[in-house]
């Protein structure tokens, strides 16, 4: 089948957002709420195994502050902390603290110029996607993406395939016509689970395969970054005659 659409992950794929973006914003939100929690880089690397900010906070509490989860209003409190974190993250992005990874802008612009449809499948909150695209690519950039699947659009976040299936359904496309671009092990698992050929550009911070022998199993291509990736390479991944 011909390549019809590219589906991008956001965090770790479009930009290295985690260590100096999301992590910093979580800590600022914890301080704002008067909580003594602090996520250093080492702890955060570990917590990244759980995708989704609210889910990550809950997982942290289960391990380090179980009494917090006993509170009757724990779910609302977590939602409030997460909303503050989203505001803090947006401010960091708008301040220009997060740039796109190498090759991302070129690939997006080439795909647009060639009529390849674009979409996003991410775990992060919708506001975070809008802010990042507008700050790095321009105010109209969110509109370049025909479908944006983000945050809580599906209850089961990556590594479940649900957000990719949600995006494919709205694009009205079969997975065989699309390629996903991911950076992490949960992201790869989600994309493969939806039947997508997947290019992985490993993030410096997102979860990598724990077993080095099984590194990025199932990925169609693993690249350091997107600088050398062409539309012809991507089209080959959707063409069964090339035997990928
Ligand atoms: C990214 C995530 C997100 C961010 C935080 O995963 O796991 O949870 O760390 O974003 P992916 P929110 O790159 O696979 O989308 O706090 O907005 O959830
Ligand atoms: Mg990612």
XYZ file of N, CA and C and ligand atoms in Angstrom:
751
model
N 0.850 -1.215 0.000
C 0.000 0.000 0.000
C 0.872 1.246 0.000
N 0.358 2.311 -0.566
C 1.146 3.558 -0.589
C 1.135 4.223 0.788
N 2.174 4.984 1.033
C 2.224 5.736 2.288
C 1.235 6.903 2.205
N 0.262 6.896 3.117
C -0.766 7.943 3.105
C -0.608 8.914 4.266
N -0.172 8.390 5.406
C -0.091 9.274 6.587
C 1.063 8.889 7.505
N 1.572 9.899 8.180
C 2.563 9.702 9.240
C 1.894 10.040 10.564
N 2.106 9.197 11.561
C 1.535 9.446 12.886
C 2.696 9.616 13.875
N 2.791 10.825 14.409
C 3.898 11.147 15.309
C 3.485 11.030 16.773
N 4.378 10.432 17.550
C 4.338 10.604 19.000
C 4.876 12.015 19.295
N 4.700 12.489 20.510
C 5.157 13.847 20.856
C 6.372 13.813 21.793
N 6.134 13.408 23.047
C 7.211 13.480 24.045
C 8.343 12.522 23.701
N 9.527 13.046 23.589
C 10.696 12.229 23.267
C 10.911 12.064 21.780
N 9.854 12.248 20.976
C 9.950 12.047 19.528
C 10.071 13.394 18.816
N 9.081 14.276 18.999
C 9.192 15.616 18.399
C 10.256 16.417 19.143
N 10.314 16.247 20.449
C 11.227 17.038 21.280
C 11.560 16.265 22.545
N 12.725 16.581 23.120
C 13.098 15.990 24.420
C 12.387 16.809 25.505
N 11.185 16.395 25.824
C 10.334 17.189 26.713
C 10.400 16.747 28.173
N 10.922 15.547 28.412
C 10.689 14.954 29.742
C 11.527 15.552 30.863
N 12.862 15.437 30.776
C 13.704 15.783 31.930
C 13.611 17.267 32.290
N 13.706 18.135 31.267
C 13.764 19.577 31.532
C 12.420 20.270 31.314
N 11.415 19.506 30.955
C 10.086 20.073 30.739
C 9.084 19.489 31.730
N 8.581 18.302 31.410
C 7.552 17.702 32.269
C 8.034 17.544 33.716
N 9.253 17.018 33.886
C 9.751 16.766 35.253
C 9.778 18.068 36.070
N 10.299 19.119 35.467
C 10.398 20.414 36.149
C 8.991 20.927 36.489
N 8.068 20.744 35.549
C 6.691 21.215 35.765
C 5.993 20.419 36.874
N 6.222 19.116 36.921
C 5.657 18.318 38.024
C 6.158 18.862 39.358
N 7.474 19.081 39.460
C 8.036 19.541 40.737
C 7.478 20.910 41.125
N 7.320 21.793 40.160
C 6.756 23.120 40.451
C 5.315 22.981 40.948
N 4.562 22.073 40.349
C 3.163 21.869 40.769
C 3.103 21.262 42.175
N 4.025 20.367 42.481
C 4.043 19.775 43.829
C 4.314 20.882 44.863
N 5.281 21.739 44.566
C 5.625 22.820 45.496
C 4.432 23.768 45.659
N 3.769 24.065 44.540
C 2.600 24.953 44.566
C 1.500 24.373 45.454
N 1.384 23.046 45.460
C 0.344 22.387 46.276
C 0.805 22.167 47.716
N 2.020 22.614 48.031
C 2.526 22.472 49.397
C 2.972 21.056 49.729
N 3.277 20.284 48.703
C 3.699 18.894 48.924
C 5.222 18.806 48.974
N 5.731 17.886 49.770
C 7.190 17.752 49.918
C 7.781 16.805 48.864
N 6.977 16.437 47.882
C 7.469 15.515 46.850
C 8.472 16.236 45.945
N 9.510 15.491 45.539
C 10.422 16.032 44.520
C 10.922 14.882 43.661
N 10.823 15.047 42.333
C 11.256 13.997 41.418
C 12.604 14.391 40.827
N 13.694 13.739 41.311
C 14.992 14.020 40.689
C 15.103 13.209 39.392
N 16.188 13.446 38.670
C 16.319 12.846 37.332
C 16.285 11.319 37.410
N 16.966 10.775 38.392
C 17.047 9.314 38.499
C 15.673 8.705 38.792
N 14.961 9.302 39.750
C 13.625 8.811 40.078
C 12.694 8.982 38.872
N 12.797 10.131 38.203
C 11.891 10.396 37.084
C 12.115 9.380 35.953
N 13.377 9.039 35.681
C 13.666 8.028 34.648
C 12.913 6.741 34.965
N 12.867 6.408 36.221
C 12.170 5.211 36.663
C 10.651 5.363 36.509
N 10.150 6.530 36.912
C 8.697 6.775 36.871
C 8.165 6.826 35.443
N 9.051 7.096 34.476
C 8.614 7.185 33.081
C 8.088 5.856 32.543
N 8.349 4.779 33.269
C 7.779 3.490 32.850
C 6.257 3.564 32.857
N 5.706 4.475 33.660
C 4.243 4.676 33.685
C 3.927 5.889 32.811
N 3.152 5.693 31.767
C 2.822 6.806 30.870
C 1.607 7.555 31.417
N 1.569 8.857 31.092
C 0.451 9.693 31.545
C 0.780 10.348 32.880
N 0.616 11.662 32.947
C 1.004 12.400 34.140
C 0.201 12.032 35.378
N -1.126 11.948 35.243
C -1.959 11.623 36.417
C -1.649 10.198 36.886
N -1.480 9.311 35.910
C -1.164 7.920 36.234
C 0.209 7.837 36.920
N 1.143 8.684 36.460
C 2.503 8.692 37.038
C 2.464 9.187 38.484
N 1.663 10.213 38.755
C 1.548 10.727 40.129
C 0.964 9.638 41.032
N -0.073 8.979 40.546
C -0.729 7.926 41.340
C 0.247 6.785 41.637
N 1.023 6.420 40.628
C 2.015 5.347 40.787
C 3.071 5.761 41.824
N 3.504 7.016 41.759
C 4.479 7.537 42.730
C 3.900 7.452 44.150
N 2.653 7.870 44.304
C 2.019 7.839 45.626
C 1.955 6.414 46.162
N 1.582 5.481 45.295
C 1.461 4.090 45.737
C 2.787 3.606 46.309
N 3.873 4.074 45.721
C 5.194 3.618 46.183
C 5.720 4.411 47.374
N 5.510 5.729 47.363
C 6.229 6.575 48.319
C 5.336 7.341 49.305
N 4.041 7.440 49.010
C 3.156 8.203 49.896
C 1.750 7.596 49.859
N 1.660 6.291 50.245
C 0.367 5.596 50.109
C -0.762 6.262 50.883
N -0.433 6.986 51.966
C -1.485 7.641 52.753
C -2.236 8.666 51.906
N -1.546 9.272 50.958
C -2.186 10.279 50.104
C -3.358 9.664 49.333
N -3.169 8.428 48.902
C -4.216 7.766 48.115
C -5.401 7.339 48.974
N -5.218 7.347 50.304
C -6.328 6.994 51.203
C -7.298 8.161 51.360
N -6.867 9.357 50.980
C -7.754 10.519 51.138
C -8.955 10.378 50.199
N -10.113 10.782 50.695
C -11.331 10.622 49.899
C -11.277 11.429 48.610
N -10.566 12.572 48.672
C -10.488 13.465 47.515
C -9.197 13.261 46.699
N -8.565 12.090 46.852
C -7.259 11.869 46.201
C -7.341 12.061 44.687
N -8.383 11.546 44.065
C -8.470 11.639 42.596
C -8.589 13.101 42.157
N -9.420 13.866 42.880
C -9.579 15.289 42.533
C -8.285 16.052 42.813
N -7.615 15.708 43.902
C -6.352 16.386 44.221
C -5.317 16.133 43.123
N -5.233 14.880 42.674
C -4.270 14.542 41.615
C -4.630 15.304 40.337
N -5.920 15.368 40.034
C -6.340 16.112 38.827
C -5.945 17.585 38.944
N -6.094 18.156 40.143
C -5.739 19.563 40.352
C -4.239 19.798 40.230
N -3.469 18.898 40.817
C -1.998 19.011 40.715
C -1.594 18.900 39.246
N -2.233 17.974 38.546
C -1.876 17.775 37.137
C -2.253 18.978 36.280
N -3.369 19.607 36.598
C -3.757 20.819 35.840
C -2.722 21.929 36.069
N -2.261 22.057 37.316
C -1.215 23.060 37.600
C 0.058 22.703 36.859
N 0.366 21.419 36.818
C 1.577 20.966 36.094
C 1.474 21.305 34.606
N 0.272 21.135 34.032
C 0.090 21.443 32.606
C 0.315 22.938 32.358
N -0.183 23.790 33.272
C 0.055 25.238 33.141
C 1.542 25.556 33.219
N 2.219 24.949 34.170
C 3.665 25.182 34.335
C 4.432 24.708 33.102
N 4.046 23.551 32.595
C 4.731 23.005 31.410
C 4.530 23.935 30.214
N 3.330 24.418 30.036
C 3.043 25.334 28.926
C 3.918 26.575 28.998
N 4.111 27.083 30.217
C 4.943 28.286 30.375
C 6.394 27.987 30.002
N 6.882 26.809 30.369
C 8.261 26.437 30.009
C 8.417 26.342 28.499
N 7.436 25.731 27.867
C 7.502 25.563 26.411
C 7.457 26.932 25.732
N 6.526 27.775 26.178
C 6.387 29.110 25.558
C 7.635 29.964 25.780
N 8.366 29.674 26.857
C 9.611 30.418 27.121
C 10.751 29.923 26.224
N 10.470 28.936 25.384
C 11.481 28.460 24.436
C 12.465 27.474 25.045
N 12.075 26.853 26.165
C 12.996 25.939 26.843
C 13.105 24.568 26.154
N 12.180 24.281 25.252
C 12.156 22.959 24.611
C 12.190 23.139 23.093
N 13.193 22.562 22.438
C 13.276 22.657 20.973
C 12.973 21.320 20.320
N 12.659 21.361 19.025
C 12.403 20.108 18.301
C 13.694 19.315 18.157
N 13.564 17.999 18.068
C 14.741 17.159 17.822
C 15.196 17.325 16.365
N 16.471 17.000 16.080
C 16.996 17.180 14.724
C 16.191 16.401 13.680
N 15.908 17.048 12.575
C 15.243 16.387 11.452
C 13.726 16.408 11.516
N 13.164 16.760 12.665
C 11.701 16.695 12.827
C 11.007 17.720 11.928
N 11.465 18.963 11.990
C 10.799 20.012 11.209
C 10.917 19.730 9.711
N 12.106 19.329 9.269
C 12.288 19.041 7.834
C 11.325 17.946 7.385
N 11.241 16.861 8.168
C 10.383 15.741 7.766
C 8.916 16.169 7.717
N 8.492 16.924 8.695
C 7.092 17.389 8.718
C 6.817 18.270 7.504
N 7.728 19.171 7.206
C 7.513 20.082 6.056
C 7.541 19.311 4.734
N 8.453 18.338 4.606
C 8.501 17.545 3.364
C 7.226 16.722 3.203
N 6.760 16.149 4.278
C 5.543 15.338 4.212
C 4.365 16.209 3.769
N 4.253 17.376 4.360
C 3.175 18.315 3.982
C 3.256 18.674 2.509
N 4.462 18.978 2.046
C 4.657 19.397 0.654
C 4.311 18.256 -0.305
N 4.422 17.012 0.172
C 4.142 15.853 -0.689
C 2.714 15.349 -0.537
N 1.923 16.028 0.254
C 0.518 15.626 0.406
C 0.331 14.428 1.322
N 1.349 14.104 2.096
C 1.189 13.014 3.075
C 0.459 13.577 4.287
N -0.566 12.865 4.706
C -1.390 13.362 5.821
C -0.639 13.173 7.144
N -0.905 14.057 8.086
C -0.180 14.033 9.363
C -1.153 13.866 10.525
N -0.682 13.141 11.521
C -1.498 12.967 12.729
C -0.573 12.802 13.928
N -1.199 12.890 15.101
C -0.456 12.747 16.354
C -1.164 11.741 17.254
N -0.369 10.880 17.882
C -0.894 9.934 18.873
C 0.001 10.023 20.092
N -0.508 10.636 21.153
C 0.332 10.885 22.322
C -0.430 10.675 23.619
N 0.333 10.467 24.659
C -0.235 10.313 25.992
C -0.390 11.655 26.686
N 0.357 12.644 26.225
C 0.372 13.910 26.947
C -0.918 14.712 26.716
N -1.142 15.704 27.569
C -2.381 16.495 27.509
C -2.453 17.308 26.205
N -3.659 17.493 25.656
C -3.814 18.224 24.385
C -3.167 19.611 24.399
N -3.303 20.354 25.511
C -2.701 21.697 25.587
C -1.196 21.654 25.364
N -0.561 20.596 25.868
C 0.896 20.492 25.726
C 1.295 20.348 24.260
N 0.467 19.630 23.504
C 0.750 19.425 22.080
C 0.620 20.759 21.346
N -0.468 21.460 21.611
C -0.703 22.744 20.948
C 0.428 23.722 21.240
N 0.792 23.829 22.506
C 1.843 24.801 22.879
C 3.161 24.462 22.205
N 3.509 23.174 22.189
C 4.792 22.779 21.604
C 4.809 23.055 20.102
N 3.730 22.688 19.421
C 3.696 22.892 17.962
C 3.705 24.382 17.627
N 2.928 25.161 18.371
C 2.865 26.607 18.063
C 4.200 27.285 18.338
N 4.830 26.917 19.451
C 6.083 27.593 19.809
C 7.212 27.223 18.855
N 7.244 25.965 18.423
C 8.388 25.523 17.612
C 8.152 25.676 16.114
N 6.883 25.574 15.671
C 6.626 25.569 14.220
C 5.737 26.719 13.746
N 5.103 27.401 14.671
C 4.249 28.525 14.282
C 2.810 28.318 14.702
N 2.089 29.435 14.789
C 0.722 29.403 15.329
C -0.219 28.467 14.593
N 0.016 28.307 13.273
C -0.921 27.476 12.504
C -0.556 25.990 12.524
N 0.576 25.639 13.135
C 1.078 24.259 13.034
C 0.120 23.186 13.579
N -0.626 23.443 14.681
C -1.549 22.384 15.114
C -2.521 21.974 13.996
N -2.875 22.932 13.148
C -3.794 22.634 12.044
C -3.176 21.781 10.937
N -1.882 21.629 10.936
C -1.241 20.760 9.935
C -1.548 19.293 10.208
N -1.956 19.014 11.459
C -2.202 17.626 11.869
C -3.702 17.385 11.851
N -4.102 16.507 10.938
C -5.526 16.280 10.691
C -6.228 15.679 11.907
N -5.530 14.800 12.593
C -6.092 14.190 13.808
C -5.042 14.294 14.907
N -5.485 14.771 16.080
C -4.580 14.789 17.239
C -5.230 13.968 18.347
N -4.664 12.801 18.580
C -5.131 11.946 19.671
C -4.220 12.199 20.856
N -4.758 12.774 21.939
C -3.895 13.193 23.050
C -4.598 12.988 24.388
N -3.794 12.754 25.419
C -4.299 12.717 26.799
C -5.340 11.644 27.025
N -6.503 12.082 27.538
C -7.515 11.127 27.991
C -8.527 10.748 26.903
N -8.203 10.922 25.627
C -9.179 10.537 24.583
C -9.492 9.048 24.649
N -8.520 8.279 25.113
C -8.780 6.855 25.388
C -8.375 6.583 26.837
N -9.123 5.764 27.543
C -8.767 5.516 28.947
C -7.464 4.728 29.096
N -7.198 3.805 28.195
C -5.991 2.972 28.324
C -4.855 3.625 27.539
N -3.892 4.172 28.258
C -2.784 4.881 27.599
C -1.719 3.890 27.127
N -0.741 4.403 26.351
C 0.352 3.543 25.889
C 0.957 2.828 27.104
N 1.354 1.590 27.031
C 1.598 0.774 25.838
C 0.364 0.145 25.191
N -0.846 0.444 25.694
C -2.044 -0.046 24.997
C -2.098 0.607 23.606
N -2.591 -0.108 22.609
C -2.622 0.441 21.249
C -3.752 1.451 21.020
N -4.590 1.676 22.040
C -5.862 2.382 21.859
C -5.745 3.761 21.199
N -4.749 4.554 21.581
C -4.676 5.913 21.008
C -4.343 5.837 19.516
N -3.526 4.869 19.123
C -3.238 4.706 17.692
C -4.480 4.231 16.945
N -5.246 3.314 17.551
C -6.467 2.830 16.891
C -7.475 3.970 16.768
N -7.539 4.809 17.795
C -8.442 5.990 17.797
C -8.068 6.927 16.642
N -6.778 7.153 16.473
C -6.315 8.053 15.402
C -6.583 7.431 14.031
N -6.290 6.159 13.878
C -6.507 5.491 12.578
C -7.981 5.553 12.186
N -8.845 5.340 13.174
C -10.285 5.367 12.884
C -10.698 6.749 12.385
N -10.201 7.795 13.045
C -10.568 9.159 12.632
C -9.937 9.568 11.312
N -8.763 9.031 11.013
C -8.158 9.279 9.704
C -8.917 8.512 8.619
N -9.606 7.450 9.044
C -10.292 6.585 8.076
C -9.302 5.768 7.275
N -8.184 5.396 7.899
C -7.123 4.673 7.190
C -6.829 3.335 7.848
N -6.299 2.453 7.021
C -5.806 1.178 7.496
C -4.375 1.368 7.998
N -3.988 0.586 9.003
C -2.614 0.740 9.533
C -1.562 0.507 8.453
N -1.880 -0.292 7.448
C -0.900 -0.610 6.396
C -0.552 0.593 5.525
N -1.338 1.665 5.626
C -1.076 2.880 4.823
C -0.299 3.930 5.611
N 0.026 3.624 6.858
C 0.599 4.648 7.744
C 1.888 4.149 8.386
N 2.696 5.101 8.802
C 3.898 4.779 9.585
C 3.849 5.612 10.866
N 4.212 4.977 11.980
C 4.292 5.679 13.266
C 5.743 6.017 13.567
N 5.939 7.124 14.268
C 7.285 7.514 14.686
C 7.273 7.676 16.204
N 8.119 6.914 16.860
C 8.100 6.793 18.324
C 9.506 6.903 18.899
N 9.569 7.019 20.227
C 10.890 7.129 20.875
C 11.092 6.160 22.029
N 10.035 5.506 22.487
C 10.136 4.751 23.747
C 9.583 3.346 23.582
N 9.895 2.512 24.547
C 9.394 1.136 24.532
C 7.855 1.077 24.647
N 7.234 1.821 25.599
C 5.762 1.777 25.633
C 5.132 2.310 24.344
N 5.772 3.319 23.745
C 5.250 3.876 22.492
C 5.347 2.881 21.354
N 6.485 2.196 21.271
C 6.664 1.184 20.215
C 5.637 0.068 20.377
N 5.445 -0.359 21.613
C 4.483 -1.445 21.865
C 3.074 -1.026 21.441
N 2.726 0.220 21.733
C 1.393 0.725 21.364
C 1.217 0.756 19.845
N 2.237 1.263 19.153
C 2.131 1.398 17.690
C 2.092 0.033 17.015
N 2.950 -0.869 17.472
C 2.950 -2.221 16.902
C 1.613 -2.903 17.181
N 1.093 -2.662 18.380
C -0.193 -3.262 18.759
C -1.329 -2.820 17.844
N -1.168 -1.644 17.251
C -2.186 -1.149 16.316
C -1.859 -1.563 14.880
N -0.816 -2.353 14.721
C -0.485 -2.885 13.395
C 0.352 -1.951 12.533
N 0.985 -0.965 13.163
C 1.715 0.045 12.386
C 3.194 -0.286 12.237
N 3.724 -0.082 11.033
C 5.176 -0.062 10.851
C 5.675 1.136 11.656
N 6.737 0.924 12.433
C 7.149 1.963 13.388
C 8.636 2.259 13.287
N 8.931 3.547 13.125
C 10.306 4.031 13.174
C 10.558 4.496 14.604
N 11.675 4.060 15.175
C 12.024 4.492 16.537
C 13.268 5.370 16.500
N 13.146 6.562 17.080
C 14.319 7.413 17.327
C 14.425 7.519 18.846
N 15.217 6.632 19.453
C 15.211 6.562 20.917
C 15.494 7.908 21.563
N 14.691 8.217 22.564
C 14.905 9.438 23.338
C 16.007 9.180 24.349
N 16.687 10.243 24.732
C 17.724 10.112 25.760
C 17.097 9.816 27.116
N 15.801 10.039 27.264
C 15.198 9.950 28.600
C 14.045 8.958 28.724
N 13.417 8.611 27.611
C 12.242 7.744 27.716
C 12.664 6.294 27.938
N 11.729 5.467 28.416
C 12.085 4.073 28.691
C 12.547 3.316 27.444
N 13.706 2.664 27.578
C 14.252 1.824 26.514
C 14.027 0.374 26.890
N 14.224 -0.540 25.931
C 14.043 -1.953 26.281
C 14.960 -2.348 27.432
N 14.392 -3.037 28.402
C 15.194 -3.420 29.570
C 16.173 -4.532 29.206
N 15.775 -5.372 28.252
C 16.637 -6.479 27.835
C 17.397 -6.060 26.574
N 18.707 -5.811 26.673
C 19.443 -5.316 25.506
C 19.354 -6.278 24.326
N 19.194 -7.584 24.614
C 19.070 -8.571 23.530
C 17.802 -8.362 22.725
N 16.774 -7.842 23.377
C 15.490 -7.675 22.681
C 15.268 -6.249 22.243
N 16.387 -5.513 22.040
C 16.280 -4.074 21.804
C 15.342 -3.719 20.649
N 14.342 -2.947 20.969
C 13.412 -2.379 19.995
C 12.843 -3.457 19.072
N 12.510 -4.578 19.666
C 11.963 -5.671 18.869
C 10.666 -5.244 18.183
N 10.604 -5.527 16.887
C 9.401 -5.195 16.129
C 9.470 -3.854 15.440
N 10.485 -3.034 15.750
C 10.600 -1.733 15.066
C 10.985 -1.969 13.605
N 10.426 -1.166 12.707
C 10.778 -1.290 11.287
C 12.146 -0.668 11.030
N 12.456 0.384 11.764
C 13.743 1.089 11.631
C 14.070 1.684 12.989
N 15.333 1.669 13.358
C 15.771 2.373 14.572
C 16.863 3.350 14.161
N 16.638 4.623 14.402
C 17.559 5.675 13.967
C 17.919 6.569 15.144
N 19.120 7.099 15.113
C 19.549 7.995 16.192
C 18.655 9.238 16.239
N 18.350 9.753 15.066
C 17.401 10.872 14.964
C 16.794 10.846 13.559
N 16.022 11.869 13.217
C 15.299 11.825 11.935
C 16.041 12.554 10.803
N 17.278 12.959 11.048
C 17.954 13.808 10.039
C 18.090 13.118 8.683
N 18.337 11.805 8.677
C 18.593 11.124 7.391
C 17.340 10.442 6.827
N 16.250 10.479 7.546
C 15.063 9.718 7.119
C 14.338 10.440 5.976
N 14.136 9.718 4.860
C 13.464 10.327 3.702
C 12.034 9.785 3.577
N 11.242 10.473 2.764
C 9.882 9.984 2.513
C 9.933 8.661 1.752
N 10.967 8.479 0.921
C 11.112 7.203 0.203
C 11.368 6.063 1.194
N 12.187 6.319 2.212
C 12.410 5.286 3.248
C 11.086 4.916 3.906
N 10.300 5.932 4.203
C 9.027 5.694 4.895
C 8.048 4.959 3.983
N 8.025 5.355 2.705
C 7.117 4.689 1.759
C 7.482 3.211 1.640
N 8.772 2.912 1.693
C 9.210 1.508 1.578
C 8.662 0.664 2.728
N 8.431 1.298 3.868
C 7.933 0.547 5.028
C 6.473 0.136 4.870
N 5.759 0.815 3.996
C 4.350 0.442 3.787
C 4.182 -0.438 2.548
N 5.297 -0.766 1.896
C 5.238 -1.533 0.653
C 5.688 -2.962 0.941
N 4.748 -3.928 0.945
C 5.106 -5.295 1.313
C 6.178 -5.898 0.405
N 6.330 -5.388 -0.812
C 7.312 -5.979 -1.734
C 8.738 -5.732 -1.248
N 8.907 -4.752 -0.335
C 10.259 -4.497 0.184
C 10.563 -5.387 1.389
N 9.531 -6.214 1.781
C 9.791 -7.253 2.769
C 10.196 -6.786 4.157
N 9.574 -5.766 4.679
C 9.916 -5.355 6.035
C 9.122 -6.149 7.045
C 4.558 10.760 27.241
C 4.084 10.682 28.615
C 3.450 11.831 29.203
C 4.298 12.956 29.725
C 3.484 13.817 30.645
O 4.374 9.530 26.574
O 4.154 9.661 29.232
O 2.765 11.329 30.276
O 5.400 12.454 30.481
O 2.359 14.310 30.034
P 4.315 9.502 24.967
P 1.004 14.611 30.866
O 5.564 10.136 24.459
O 4.297 8.045 24.632
O 3.063 10.158 24.548
O 1.418 15.050 32.226
O 0.319 15.689 30.086
O 0.219 13.345 30.917
Mg 7.241 9.373 23.529
